[in-house]
Coordinates of C-alpha atoms in Angstrom, one line a residue:
Chain A
X1 CA -61.7 -52.6 -11.5
X2 CA -62.1 -49.0 -12.8
X3 CA -58.3 -49.0 -13.4
X4 CA -58.4 -51.8 -15.6
X5 CA -61.2 -50.5 -17.7
X6 CA -60.5 -46.9 -18.0
X7 CA -57.1 -46.9 -20.0
X8 CA -58.5 -49.2 -22.8
X9 CA -61.4 -46.7 -23.1
X10 CA -59.4 -43.8 -23.2
X11 CA -56.7 -45.3 -25.5
X12 CA -59.5 -46.1 -28.1
X13 CA -61.1 -42.6 -27.7
X14 CA -57.6 -41.0 -28.0
X15 CA -56.3 -42.7 -30.9
X16 CA -59.7 -41.9 -32.7
X17 CA -59.4 -38.2 -31.5
X18 CA -55.8 -38.4 -32.6
X19 CA -56.9 -39.5 -36.2
X20 CA -59.7 -36.7 -36.2
X21 CA -57.1 -34.2 -35.2
X22 CA -54.4 -35.2 -38.0
X23 CA -57.0 -35.0 -40.6
X24 CA -58.1 -31.6 -39.5
X25 CA -54.6 -30.3 -39.1
X26 CA -53.5 -31.6 -42.6
X27 CA -56.5 -30.1 -44.2
X28 CA -55.8 -26.8 -42.4
X29 CA -52.2 -27.0 -43.8
X30 CA -53.4 -27.5 -47.2
X31 CA -55.8 -24.6 -47.4
X32 CA -53.5 -22.3 -45.1
X33 CA -51.8 -20.5 -47.9
X34 CA -54.9 -19.2 -49.4
X35 CA -55.5 -17.4 -46.0
X36 CA -51.9 -16.6 -44.7
X37 CA -48.8 -15.2 -46.3
X38 CA -47.2 -18.7 -47.7
X39 CA -43.5 -17.6 -47.1
X40 CA -44.3 -17.1 -43.5
X41 CA -46.2 -20.4 -43.6
X42 CA -42.9 -22.2 -45.0
X43 CA -40.7 -20.6 -42.4
X44 CA -43.1 -22.0 -39.7
X45 CA -43.0 -25.5 -41.3
X46 CA -39.1 -25.4 -41.4
X47 CA -38.8 -24.4 -38.0
X48 CA -41.6 -27.0 -36.9
X49 CA -39.8 -29.8 -38.5
X50 CA -36.5 -28.5 -36.8
X51 CA -38.2 -28.3 -33.4
X52 CA -39.8 -31.7 -33.8
X53 CA -36.3 -33.1 -34.7
X54 CA -34.9 -31.4 -31.7
X55 CA -37.8 -32.8 -29.4
X56 CA -36.8 -36.5 -30.4
X57 CA -33.6 -36.1 -28.4
X58 CA -34.6 -33.5 -25.9
X59 CA -38.1 -34.5 -25.1
X60 CA -38.1 -38.1 -25.6
X61 CA -34.5 -39.0 -25.0
X62 CA -34.0 -36.6 -22.2
X63 CA -30.7 -35.1 -23.9
X64 CA -31.1 -31.4 -24.0
X65 CA -29.0 -30.4 -26.9
X66 CA -27.8 -26.8 -27.1
X67 CA -26.0 -27.1 -30.5
X68 CA -28.7 -28.1 -32.8
X69 CA -28.2 -25.0 -34.8
X70 CA -24.9 -26.6 -36.1
X71 CA -26.9 -29.2 -38.1
X72 CA -29.6 -26.7 -39.1
X73 CA -27.2 -24.2 -40.4
X74 CA -24.5 -26.1 -42.0
X75 CA -27.1 -28.3 -43.9
X76 CA -28.4 -25.0 -45.2
X77 CA -24.9 -23.8 -46.2
X78 CA -23.9 -27.1 -48.1
X79 CA -27.3 -27.2 -49.7
X80 CA -26.9 -23.7 -50.9
X81 CA -23.6 -24.1 -52.0
X82 CA -24.4 -27.2 -54.0
X83 CA -27.3 -25.7 -55.7
X84 CA -25.7 -22.5 -56.5
X85 CA -22.0 -23.2 -57.0
X86 CA -21.9 -26.8 -58.1
X87 CA -25.4 -26.4 -60.0
X88 CA -26.8 -29.5 -58.3
X89 CA -30.5 -30.1 -58.9
X90 CA -32.6 -29.1 -55.9
X91 CA -33.4 -32.6 -54.5
X92 CA -29.6 -33.5 -54.8
X93 CA -28.6 -30.3 -53.2
X94 CA -31.0 -31.1 -50.3
X95 CA -29.6 -34.6 -50.0
X96 CA -26.1 -33.4 -49.9
X97 CA -27.0 -31.0 -47.3
X98 CA -28.7 -33.6 -45.1
X99 CA -25.8 -35.9 -45.5
X100 CA -23.3 -33.2 -44.3
X101 CA -25.4 -32.4 -41.2
X102 CA -25.8 -36.1 -40.5
X103 CA -22.1 -36.6 -40.5
X104 CA -21.8 -33.7 -38.2
X105 CA -24.4 -35.3 -36.0
X106 CA -22.5 -38.7 -35.8
X107 CA -19.3 -36.7 -34.6
X108 CA -21.3 -34.4 -32.2
X109 CA -23.1 -37.3 -30.9
X110 CA -20.1 -39.7 -30.4
X111 CA -18.4 -36.9 -28.4
X112 CA -21.3 -35.4 -26.4
X113 CA -23.2 -38.7 -25.2
X114 CA -20.1 -39.1 -23.0
X115 CA -21.7 -36.6 -20.6
X116 CA -25.4 -36.4 -19.4
X117 CA -27.8 -33.6 -18.3
X118 CA -26.4 -30.0 -18.1
X119 CA -22.8 -31.2 -19.3
X120 CA -24.4 -32.5 -22.4
X121 CA -26.0 -29.1 -23.1
X122 CA -23.0 -27.3 -22.5
X123 CA -20.8 -29.7 -24.7
X124 CA -23.1 -29.4 -27.7
X125 CA -23.2 -25.6 -27.2
X126 CA -19.4 -25.4 -27.4
X127 CA -19.2 -27.8 -30.3
X128 CA -21.7 -25.9 -32.4
X129 CA -19.9 -22.6 -31.4
X130 CA -16.9 -24.3 -33.2
X131 CA -19.2 -24.7 -36.3
X132 CA -20.1 -21.1 -36.0
X133 CA -16.5 -19.9 -36.0
X134 CA -15.6 -22.2 -39.1
X135 CA -18.5 -20.8 -41.0
X136 CA -17.4 -17.3 -40.0
X137 CA -14.0 -17.9 -41.5
X138 CA -14.1 -20.4 -44.6
X139 CA -14.6 -18.4 -47.8
X140 CA -17.4 -20.5 -49.2
X141 CA -19.8 -19.2 -46.6
X142 CA -19.3 -15.7 -47.5
X143 CA -19.0 -14.5 -44.0
X144 CA -21.5 -12.0 -42.9
X145 CA -23.3 -11.9 -46.3
X146 CA -24.0 -15.6 -46.4
X147 CA -24.8 -17.5 -49.5
X148 CA -27.3 -15.2 -51.4
X149 CA -29.5 -15.8 -54.5
X150 CA -29.7 -19.7 -54.2
X151 CA -31.7 -21.0 -57.0
X152 CA -34.6 -22.8 -56.1
X153 CA -34.7 -24.8 -59.3
X154 CA -36.9 -27.6 -60.5
X155 CA -37.7 -30.6 -58.1
X156 CA -37.1 -33.7 -60.0
X157 CA -36.5 -31.7 -63.1
X158 CA -40.2 -30.6 -63.6
X159 CA -41.7 -29.2 -60.6
X160 CA -41.1 -25.5 -60.8
X161 CA -40.2 -24.3 -57.2
X162 CA -40.1 -20.7 -58.2
X163 CA -43.9 -20.7 -58.0
X164 CA -44.5 -19.9 -54.3
X165 CA -47.6 -22.2 -54.0
X166 CA -45.6 -25.0 -55.5
X167 CA -42.8 -24.4 -53.1
X168 CA -45.3 -24.3 -50.2
X169 CA -46.7 -27.7 -51.0
X170 CA -43.3 -29.1 -51.5
X171 CA -42.3 -27.8 -48.1
X172 CA -45.5 -29.2 -46.6
X173 CA -44.7 -32.6 -48.0
X174 CA -41.1 -32.5 -46.6
X175 CA -42.4 -31.7 -43.3
X176 CA -45.0 -34.3 -43.3
X177 CA -42.5 -36.9 -44.2
X178 CA -40.2 -35.8 -41.5
X179 CA -43.0 -35.6 -38.8
X180 CA -44.1 -39.3 -39.9
X181 CA -40.6 -40.4 -39.4
X182 CA -40.5 -38.8 -35.9
X183 CA -44.0 -40.1 -35.1
X184 CA -43.1 -43.5 -36.1
X185 CA -39.9 -43.4 -34.0
X186 CA -41.3 -42.2 -30.9
X187 CA -44.1 -45.0 -31.0
X188 CA -41.7 -47.8 -31.9
X189 CA -40.0 -50.1 -29.5
X190 CA -36.8 -48.1 -30.1
X191 CA -38.8 -44.8 -28.8
X192 CA -40.1 -46.9 -25.9
X193 CA -36.5 -47.7 -24.8
X194 CA -35.5 -44.0 -25.3
X195 CA -38.2 -42.9 -23.0
X196 CA -37.0 -45.4 -20.6
X197 CA -33.5 -44.1 -20.6
X198 CA -34.9 -40.6 -20.2
X199 CA -36.9 -41.7 -17.1
X200 CA -34.0 -43.8 -15.6
X201 CA -30.9 -44.5 -17.2
X202 CA -29.2 -46.8 -14.9
X203 CA -32.5 -48.9 -14.8
X204 CA -32.3 -49.2 -18.5
X205 CA -28.9 -50.3 -18.5
X206 CA -29.7 -52.9 -15.8
X207 CA -32.2 -54.2 -18.0
X208 CA -29.6 -55.0 -20.5
X209 CA -29.9 -52.0 -22.9
X210 CA -26.9 -50.4 -24.3
X211 CA -28.2 -47.0 -23.8
X212 CA -25.4 -45.1 -25.4
X213 CA -26.2 -46.8 -28.7
X214 CA -29.8 -45.7 -28.3
X215 CA -28.9 -42.2 -27.5
X216 CA -26.5 -42.0 -30.4
X217 CA -28.8 -43.3 -32.9
X218 CA -31.6 -40.9 -31.6
X219 CA -29.2 -38.1 -31.8
X220 CA -28.0 -38.9 -35.3
X221 CA -31.8 -39.1 -36.5
X222 CA -32.5 -35.9 -34.8
X223 CA -29.6 -34.2 -36.6
X224 CA -30.5 -35.7 -40.0
X225 CA -34.0 -34.2 -39.7
X226 CA -32.8 -31.0 -38.4
X227 CA -30.5 -30.9 -41.5
X228 CA -33.5 -31.6 -43.7
X229 CA -35.2 -28.6 -42.1
X230 CA -32.0 -26.5 -42.6
X231 CA -31.6 -27.5 -46.1
X232 CA -35.3 -26.8 -47.0
X233 CA -35.1 -23.4 -45.4
X234 CA -32.1 -22.4 -47.5
X235 CA -34.0 -23.4 -50.6
X236 CA -37.2 -21.6 -49.5
X237 CA -35.4 -18.3 -48.6
X238 CA -32.7 -18.8 -51.3
X239 CA -30.2 -17.8 -48.3
X240 CA -27.8 -19.6 -46.0
X241 CA -26.6 -17.3 -43.3
X242 CA -24.6 -17.2 -40.1
X243 CA -27.8 -16.6 -38.1
X244 CA -28.7 -20.2 -38.9
X245 CA -25.5 -21.8 -37.2
X246 CA -25.6 -19.1 -34.4
X247 CA -26.3 -20.4 -30.9
X248 CA -29.2 -18.3 -30.6
X249 CA -30.9 -20.4 -33.2
X250 CA -30.2 -23.3 -30.9
X251 CA -31.7 -21.4 -28.0
X252 CA -34.7 -20.5 -30.3
X253 CA -35.5 -24.2 -31.1
X254 CA -35.2 -25.0 -27.3
X255 CA -37.6 -22.4 -26.6
X256 CA -40.1 -23.5 -29.3
X257 CA -40.2 -27.0 -28.0
X258 CA -40.5 -25.6 -24.4
X259 CA -43.6 -23.5 -25.3
X260 CA -45.3 -26.1 -27.3
X261 CA -44.4 -29.1 -24.7
X262 CA -41.2 -31.0 -24.4
X263 CA -41.9 -34.7 -25.0
X264 CA -45.2 -34.3 -26.8
X265 CA -46.0 -35.1 -30.4
X266 CA -47.5 -31.8 -31.5
X267 CA -46.0 -29.5 -28.9
X268 CA -42.8 -28.5 -31.2
X269 CA -45.2 -27.7 -34.0
X270 CA -47.3 -25.5 -31.7
X271 CA -44.2 -23.8 -30.3
X272 CA -42.7 -23.2 -33.8
X273 CA -45.9 -21.5 -35.0
X274 CA -46.2 -19.4 -32.0
X275 CA -42.7 -18.3 -32.0
X276 CA -42.5 -17.5 -35.7
X277 CA -45.7 -15.7 -35.5
X278 CA -44.5 -13.5 -32.7
X279 CA -41.2 -12.8 -34.3
X280 CA -43.2 -11.8 -37.5
X281 CA -45.0 -9.3 -35.6
X282 CA -42.2 -8.1 -33.5
X283 CA -39.4 -7.7 -36.1
X284 CA -40.1 -4.1 -36.0
X285 CA -39.0 -3.8 -32.3
X286 CA -35.5 -4.9 -33.0
X287 CA -33.6 -6.0 -29.9
X288 CA -36.8 -6.4 -27.9
X289 CA -37.5 -9.6 -29.7
X290 CA -34.6 -11.0 -27.6
X291 CA -36.0 -9.5 -24.4
X292 CA -39.6 -10.9 -25.1
X293 CA -37.9 -14.4 -26.1
X294 CA -36.2 -14.1 -22.7
X295 CA -39.4 -13.3 -20.8
X296 CA -41.3 -16.1 -22.4
X297 CA -38.3 -18.4 -21.4
X298 CA -38.6 -17.4 -17.9
X299 CA -42.5 -17.6 -17.8
X300 CA -42.4 -21.2 -19.3
X301 CA -39.9 -22.4 -16.8
X302 CA -41.7 -20.9 -13.8
X303 CA -45.4 -21.5 -14.8
X304 CA -45.9 -23.7 -17.8
X305 CA -43.2 -26.4 -17.7
X306 CA -45.3 -28.9 -19.7
X307 CA -45.9 -26.4 -22.4
X308 CA -49.1 -25.5 -24.1
X309 CA -49.8 -29.0 -25.6
X310 CA -48.6 -30.6 -22.4
X311 CA -50.9 -28.5 -20.4
X312 CA -54.0 -29.3 -22.7
X313 CA -53.0 -33.1 -22.4
X314 CA -53.1 -32.8 -18.6
X315 CA -56.5 -31.4 -18.7
X316 CA -58.0 -33.9 -21.0
X317 CA -56.4 -36.8 -19.2
X318 CA -57.8 -35.4 -15.8
X319 CA -61.2 -35.0 -17.4
X320 CA -61.3 -38.6 -19.0
X321 CA -60.1 -40.1 -15.7
X322 CA -63.0 -38.4 -13.9
X323 CA -65.4 -39.6 -16.6
X324 CA -64.2 -43.0 -16.4
X325 CA -64.5 -43.1 -12.7
X326 CA -67.5 -40.9 -11.7
X327 CA -67.6 -42.1 -8.1
X328 CA -64.1 -41.3 -7.1
Chain B
X1 CA 12.2 -18.8 -32.7
X2 CA 10.3 -20.6 -35.5
X3 CA 10.5 -17.5 -37.6
X4 CA 8.2 -15.7 -35.3
X5 CA 9.4 -12.3 -33.8
X6 CA 10.1 -12.7 -30.1
X7 CA 8.0 -9.6 -29.5
X8 CA 5.0 -11.0 -31.2
X9 CA 5.3 -14.2 -29.3
X10 CA 5.2 -12.7 -26.0
X11 CA 2.7 -10.1 -26.8
X12 CA 0.4 -12.8 -27.8
X13 CA 1.3 -15.0 -24.7
X14 CA 0.6 -11.9 -22.6
X15 CA -2.8 -11.4 -24.3
X16 CA -3.5 -15.1 -23.7
X17 CA -2.6 -14.7 -20.0
X18 CA -5.0 -11.8 -19.8
X19 CA -7.8 -13.9 -21.6
X20 CA -7.0 -16.8 -19.2
X21 CA -7.4 -14.4 -16.2
X22 CA -10.9 -13.9 -17.2
X23 CA -11.6 -17.3 -18.2
X24 CA -10.4 -18.4 -14.8
X25 CA -12.4 -15.7 -12.8
X26 CA -15.5 -16.6 -14.8
X27 CA -15.1 -20.4 -14.7
X28 CA -14.5 -20.1 -10.8
X29 CA -17.9 -18.5 -10.4
X30 CA -19.7 -20.8 -12.6
X31 CA -18.1 -23.7 -10.6
X32 CA -19.0 -22.3 -7.2
X33 CA -22.6 -21.7 -8.5
X34 CA -22.9 -25.0 -10.1
X35 CA -21.6 -26.6 -7.0
X36 CA -24.2 -25.4 -4.7
X37 CA -27.2 -24.6 -6.8
X38 CA -26.7 -27.3 -9.4
X39 CA -27.5 -24.6 -12.1
X40 CA -25.2 -23.9 -15.1
X41 CA -25.4 -20.1 -14.8
X42 CA -26.0 -18.9 -18.1
X43 CA -26.6 -15.5 -16.8
X44 CA -22.9 -15.2 -16.0
X45 CA -22.0 -13.7 -19.1
X46 CA -24.7 -10.9 -18.9
X47 CA -23.7 -10.4 -15.4
X48 CA -20.0 -9.9 -16.4
X49 CA -21.3 -7.4 -18.9
X50 CA -23.3 -5.6 -16.2
X51 CA -20.1 -5.3 -14.0
X52 CA -18.3 -3.5 -16.9
X53 CA -21.4 -1.4 -17.6
X54 CA -21.7 -0.5 -13.8
X55 CA -18.3 0.7 -13.8
X56 CA -19.1 2.8 -16.9
X57 CA -22.2 4.1 -15.3
X58 CA -20.3 5.0 -12.0
X59 CA -17.6 6.9 -14.2
X60 CA -20.0 8.8 -16.6
X61 CA -23.0 9.4 -14.4
X62 CA -21.3 10.0 -10.9
X63 CA -17.8 10.6 -11.7
X64 CA -16.8 7.7 -9.5
X65 CA -13.5 6.2 -10.7
X66 CA -11.9 3.1 -11.4
X67 CA -10.8 2.2 -7.9
X68 CA -14.0 2.6 -6.1
X69 CA -15.8 0.9 -9.0
X70 CA -13.6 -2.1 -8.4
X71 CA -15.3 -2.6 -5.0
X72 CA -18.8 -0.9 -5.7
X73 CA -19.6 -2.7 -9.1
X74 CA -19.2 -6.2 -7.8
X75 CA -21.5 -5.2 -4.7
X76 CA -24.2 -3.6 -6.8
X77 CA -24.1 -6.5 -9.4
X78 CA -23.7 -9.1 -6.6
X79 CA -27.0 -7.6 -5.0
X80 CA -28.7 -7.9 -8.4
X81 CA -27.7 -11.4 -8.5
X82 CA -29.1 -12.2 -4.9
X83 CA -32.4 -10.4 -6.3
X84 CA -32.3 -12.8 -9.2
X85 CA -31.8 -15.7 -7.0
X86 CA -34.6 -14.8 -4.6
X87 CA -37.1 -14.2 -7.2
X88 CA -36.4 -16.6 -9.8
X89 CA -33.9 -19.3 -9.2
X90 CA -35.4 -20.2 -5.7
X91 CA -38.5 -21.7 -7.5
X92 CA -36.8 -24.2 -9.5
X93 CA -34.3 -25.7 -7.0
X94 CA -36.1 -29.0 -6.8
X95 CA -36.8 -29.7 -10.5
X96 CA -34.6 -30.8 -13.3
X97 CA -31.6 -28.7 -13.5
X98 CA -32.0 -28.3 -17.3
X99 CA -34.8 -25.9 -16.4
X100 CA -32.3 -23.7 -14.7
X101 CA -30.1 -23.4 -17.7
X102 CA -33.4 -22.5 -19.7
X103 CA -34.3 -20.0 -17.0
X104 CA -30.9 -18.3 -16.6
X105 CA -30.6 -18.3 -20.5
X106 CA -33.9 -16.3 -20.6
X107 CA -32.7 -14.0 -18.0
X108 CA -29.5 -13.3 -19.7
X109 CA -31.5 -12.6 -23.1
X110 CA -33.7 -10.1 -21.2
X111 CA -30.6 -8.3 -19.6
X112 CA -28.6 -8.2 -22.9
X113 CA -31.7 -7.2 -25.1
X114 CA -32.3 -4.3 -22.7
X115 CA -28.7 -3.0 -22.8
X116 CA -28.5 -3.6 -26.6
X117 CA -31.7 -1.6 -27.0
X118 CA -30.3 1.3 -24.8
X119 CA -26.6 1.4 -26.0
X120 CA -26.5 -0.6 -29.4
X121 CA -23.9 -3.1 -30.1
X122 CA -20.8 -0.9 -30.4
X123 CA -18.2 -0.7 -27.5
X124 CA -17.8 2.2 -25.2
X125 CA -14.3 3.1 -24.2
X126 CA -13.4 3.1 -20.6
X127 CA -10.0 4.8 -19.9
X128 CA -7.2 3.1 -17.9
X129 CA -6.8 4.6 -14.6
X130 CA -4.1 7.2 -14.7
X131 CA -2.0 5.2 -11.8
X132 CA -1.7 2.2 -14.3
X133 CA -1.0 3.9 -17.5
X134 CA 2.3 3.4 -19.2
X135 CA 4.3 0.1 -18.9
X136 CA 7.7 -1.5 -18.4
X137 CA 10.2 -2.6 -21.3
X138 CA 11.4 -5.9 -20.2
X139 CA 14.0 -6.0 -23.1
X140 CA 12.2 -8.9 -24.8
X141 CA 8.7 -7.3 -24.8
X142 CA 6.9 -4.3 -23.6
X143 CA 4.4 -5.0 -20.6
X144 CA 1.6 -2.4 -20.0
X145 CA 1.2 -1.9 -16.4
X146 CA -2.6 -2.2 -16.6
X147 CA -2.2 -5.7 -18.0
X148 CA 0.2 -6.7 -15.4
X149 CA -2.2 -5.6 -12.8
X150 CA -5.0 -7.6 -14.3
X151 CA -3.0 -10.8 -14.2
X152 CA -1.7 -10.0 -10.7
X153 CA -5.2 -9.1 -9.2
X154 CA -7.0 -11.9 -10.9
X155 CA -4.4 -14.4 -9.4
X156 CA -4.9 -12.8 -6.0
X157 CA -8.8 -13.1 -6.3
X158 CA -8.5 -16.8 -7.5
X159 CA -6.3 -17.7 -4.7
X160 CA -8.4 -15.9 -2.3
X161 CA -11.6 -17.7 -3.4
X162 CA -9.8 -21.0 -3.4
X163 CA -8.7 -20.3 0.3
X164 CA -12.2 -19.1 1.4
X165 CA -13.7 -22.3 0.1
X166 CA -11.1 -25.0 1.0
X167 CA -9.6 -23.6 4.0
X168 CA -12.1 -21.7 6.1
X169 CA -15.1 -22.6 8.2
X170 CA -17.6 -20.9 6.0
X171 CA -16.2 -22.8 2.9
X172 CA -16.6 -26.0 4.9
X173 CA -20.1 -25.4 5.3
X174 CA -20.5 -24.5 1.9
X175 CA -18.7 -27.7 0.7
X176 CA -20.9 -29.7 3.1
X177 CA -24.1 -28.2 1.9
X178 CA -23.0 -29.2 -1.8
X179 CA -22.7 -32.7 -0.7
X180 CA -25.8 -32.9 1.5
X181 CA -27.9 -30.0 2.1
X182 CA -30.5 -31.7 4.0
X183 CA -28.1 -32.9 6.7
X184 CA -26.2 -29.5 6.9
X185 CA -29.7 -27.8 7.5
X186 CA -30.3 -30.4 10.3
X187 CA -27.1 -29.2 12.0
X188 CA -28.7 -25.7 12.2
X189 CA -27.0 -24.0 9.2
X190 CA -29.3 -21.8 7.1
X191 CA -28.8 -23.5 3.8
X192 CA -31.1 -21.2 1.7
X193 CA -29.4 -18.2 2.9
X194 CA -25.9 -19.9 2.1
X195 CA -27.3 -20.7 -1.4
X196 CA -28.4 -17.0 -1.8
X197 CA -25.0 -15.7 -0.7
X198 CA -23.0 -18.1 -2.8
X199 CA -24.9 -16.9 -5.9
X200 CA -24.2 -13.4 -4.9
X201 CA -20.6 -14.3 -4.6
X202 CA -20.2 -15.9 -7.9
X203 CA -22.1 -13.1 -9.5
X204 CA -19.7 -10.6 -7.7
X205 CA -16.8 -12.4 -9.1
X206 CA -18.2 -12.0 -12.6
X207 CA -18.9 -8.4 -12.2
X208 CA -15.4 -7.9 -10.8
X209 CA -14.1 -9.5 -13.9
X210 CA -16.3 -7.2 -15.9
X211 CA -14.8 -4.0 -14.2
X212 CA -11.3 -5.3 -14.9
X213 CA -12.1 -6.1 -18.5
X214 CA -13.8 -2.7 -19.3
X215 CA -10.4 -0.9 -20.0
X216 CA -9.0 -3.8 -22.1
X217 CA -12.0 -5.0 -24.1
X218 CA -14.4 -1.9 -24.3
X219 CA -17.7 -2.0 -22.7
X220 CA -20.3 -3.6 -24.9
X221 CA -23.7 -5.4 -24.4
X222 CA -22.4 -8.3 -26.4
X223 CA -19.1 -8.8 -24.5
X224 CA -20.6 -11.5 -21.9
X225 CA -22.1 -13.8 -24.6
X226 CA -18.9 -14.0 -26.6
X227 CA -16.8 -15.0 -23.6
X228 CA -19.5 -17.0 -21.8
X229 CA -19.4 -19.8 -24.4
X230 CA -15.6 -20.2 -24.2
X231 CA -15.9 -20.2 -20.5
X232 CA -18.4 -23.2 -20.8
X233 CA -16.0 -24.8 -22.7
X234 CA -13.3 -24.1 -20.2
X235 CA -15.5 -25.5 -17.4
X236 CA -16.2 -28.8 -19.3
X237 CA -12.5 -29.1 -19.9
X238 CA -11.5 -28.6 -16.2
X239 CA -14.6 -30.4 -14.8
X240 CA -17.0 -28.5 -12.6
X241 CA -16.1 -30.2 -9.2
X242 CA -12.6 -28.5 -8.7
X243 CA -11.9 -24.8 -7.6
X244 CA -8.2 -25.1 -8.3
X245 CA -9.0 -27.1 -11.4
X246 CA -11.0 -24.2 -12.8
X247 CA -8.2 -21.7 -12.0
X248 CA -5.4 -23.7 -13.6
X249 CA -7.6 -24.7 -16.7
X250 CA -8.6 -21.0 -17.2
X251 CA -5.1 -19.5 -17.3
X252 CA -3.6 -22.5 -19.3
X253 CA -6.2 -22.5 -21.9
X254 CA -5.8 -18.5 -22.3
X255 CA -2.2 -19.2 -22.8
X256 CA -2.8 -22.1 -25.4
X257 CA -5.2 -19.6 -27.2
X258 CA -2.4 -17.0 -27.4
X259 CA 0.0 -19.6 -28.6
X260 CA -2.3 -20.6 -31.4
X261 CA -2.8 -17.0 -32.3
X262 CA 1.0 -16.9 -33.1
X263 CA 1.6 -20.2 -34.8
X264 CA -2.0 -20.9 -36.6
X265 CA -4.2 -17.6 -36.4
X266 CA -7.2 -19.1 -38.2
X267 CA -7.7 -21.7 -35.3
X268 CA -7.4 -19.6 -32.5
X269 CA -11.2 -19.0 -32.0
X270 CA -11.9 -22.8 -32.0
X271 CA -8.8 -24.3 -30.4
X272 CA -10.3 -24.3 -27.0
X273 CA -13.5 -26.2 -28.4
X274 CA -11.2 -28.7 -30.0
X275 CA -9.3 -29.2 -26.9
X276 CA -12.7 -29.7 -25.3
X277 CA -13.7 -32.4 -27.6
X278 CA -10.3 -34.3 -27.0
X279 CA -10.4 -34.2 -23.3
X280 CA -14.1 -35.5 -23.5
X281 CA -12.8 -38.4 -25.5
X282 CA -10.1 -39.1 -23.3
X283 CA -11.5 -38.4 -19.7
X284 CA -15.3 -37.6 -20.1
X285 CA -15.5 -36.2 -16.5
X286 CA -13.0 -33.3 -17.2
X287 CA -9.2 -33.1 -16.3
X288 CA -10.0 -32.2 -12.5
X289 CA -13.5 -33.5 -12.4
X290 CA -14.6 -36.5 -10.3
X291 CA -16.1 -39.5 -12.3
X292 CA -20.0 -39.2 -11.8

């Protein structure tokens, strides 16, 4: 009896709590630039979107991609080039960047989904390294210097993005749109199938789902949103550099999702904020940043595999179950 | 031939063969570790780097030369690997192997970060041992003695590993434990110890490659990461199941890379990844891999 009642009650309470949480977080994001350095916030938002996009395939699809920097970085390059050299308006430059990253996602996904698990990670890593070497060699990326002094321009011709505050709210809007797309995808029938594939792929196949198609679509969507994050970042920092296509950026986004909680809605956001804050404070220590990242990786895998948000969810779930069934 | 001076062609082929020797030794270690532990050992590159640094320390701190280092460095780094397995990898044996990848990546970041903090990212020279300096003039090319030695030694090591795993009783236990650890344990074989020793062995192979590489590529904290990603592609191409497959793939991809350097230099850094993509499209389980 208890088991039939409890889920309904918790779902109701949870969705109401979710709504409250959303309102609080959005309000917080709106007033945040008054309290914290806005450029830092924009960096955190770009990485948060990137991590959420990554989490869509890694957390919900069970496909741990180790090459997401390829989308993030090359979209950044294309957007920067379009805005600076071709003189595209900002919104068009971002669109072109996202398109480029998405095409890359189609190719990568098409090749990589032939393998699962560790192989998938290794294949995506190797493919993204190819992009890194390409970016290192072709002239338009300007090698080690990167594309510098990218004009921020005017969004839709009249919103001046050189104003830091304006830029912040545009980035926030982009993040919220991207986040909404991911949220909607996760909670759609498509997202349910994706989770089923993660849990038991042979079973999903036996139920008649063409799992490769689902995986490919999820991968492309994830690549597109990662590209959006990368394009936005290159406009914010007016720079596209080799760091963003380097494999360490792929590792960083894995770490962000792991800290926050793989397969949780808010986890990647939390992870991105935690890691960017940490890097901000640790920048002065040089190569120790890498060491500390490594330590966090190790600690998370050994002690906190469900991540911060995952752990909080576990606690809440256990508490609500205890409340629902006081006798047990 | 094709307007390329024959000296340059053979020079690059030799360089390719040397690279191939390191690819083969490293992918062999990765394949052995993956077979038994199910972990894609991302620490492998860092341990290879530690092997090279270990030889450098032995020389500069204790005056111990190349020859003893060839034995000592793999033992020291191998013991370090055993420590890693005991302290960290042991705890994640029964969970999703992707966590193993993240854990070993974290360990690699720690090791490389510490070395980079101590020694910067520039390379440190390591002299070729006196016995192996000089070279032979083969008429069509000049063959430095040390490079010839690296190729011969790596082939011996690769063949020895193949023999150990495919032809000895210990290797039979190891292969059996790969297939079904629970059953092998039921027969009275200490599987956890076998796992530890296997990891140590794979790490020692990486360290040995590091020592051999020290006089060729300079000792640098970053030498591991750069080669690891290529080796990972090599492993995907060969398929991780097969020992002989890793060896053949390693050497031939080194050669292909060398050839590309002659005919289309710009593509030489990416050719292995392109081959990987093509192999995945044609035979997803890898050239020597079993279909999963």
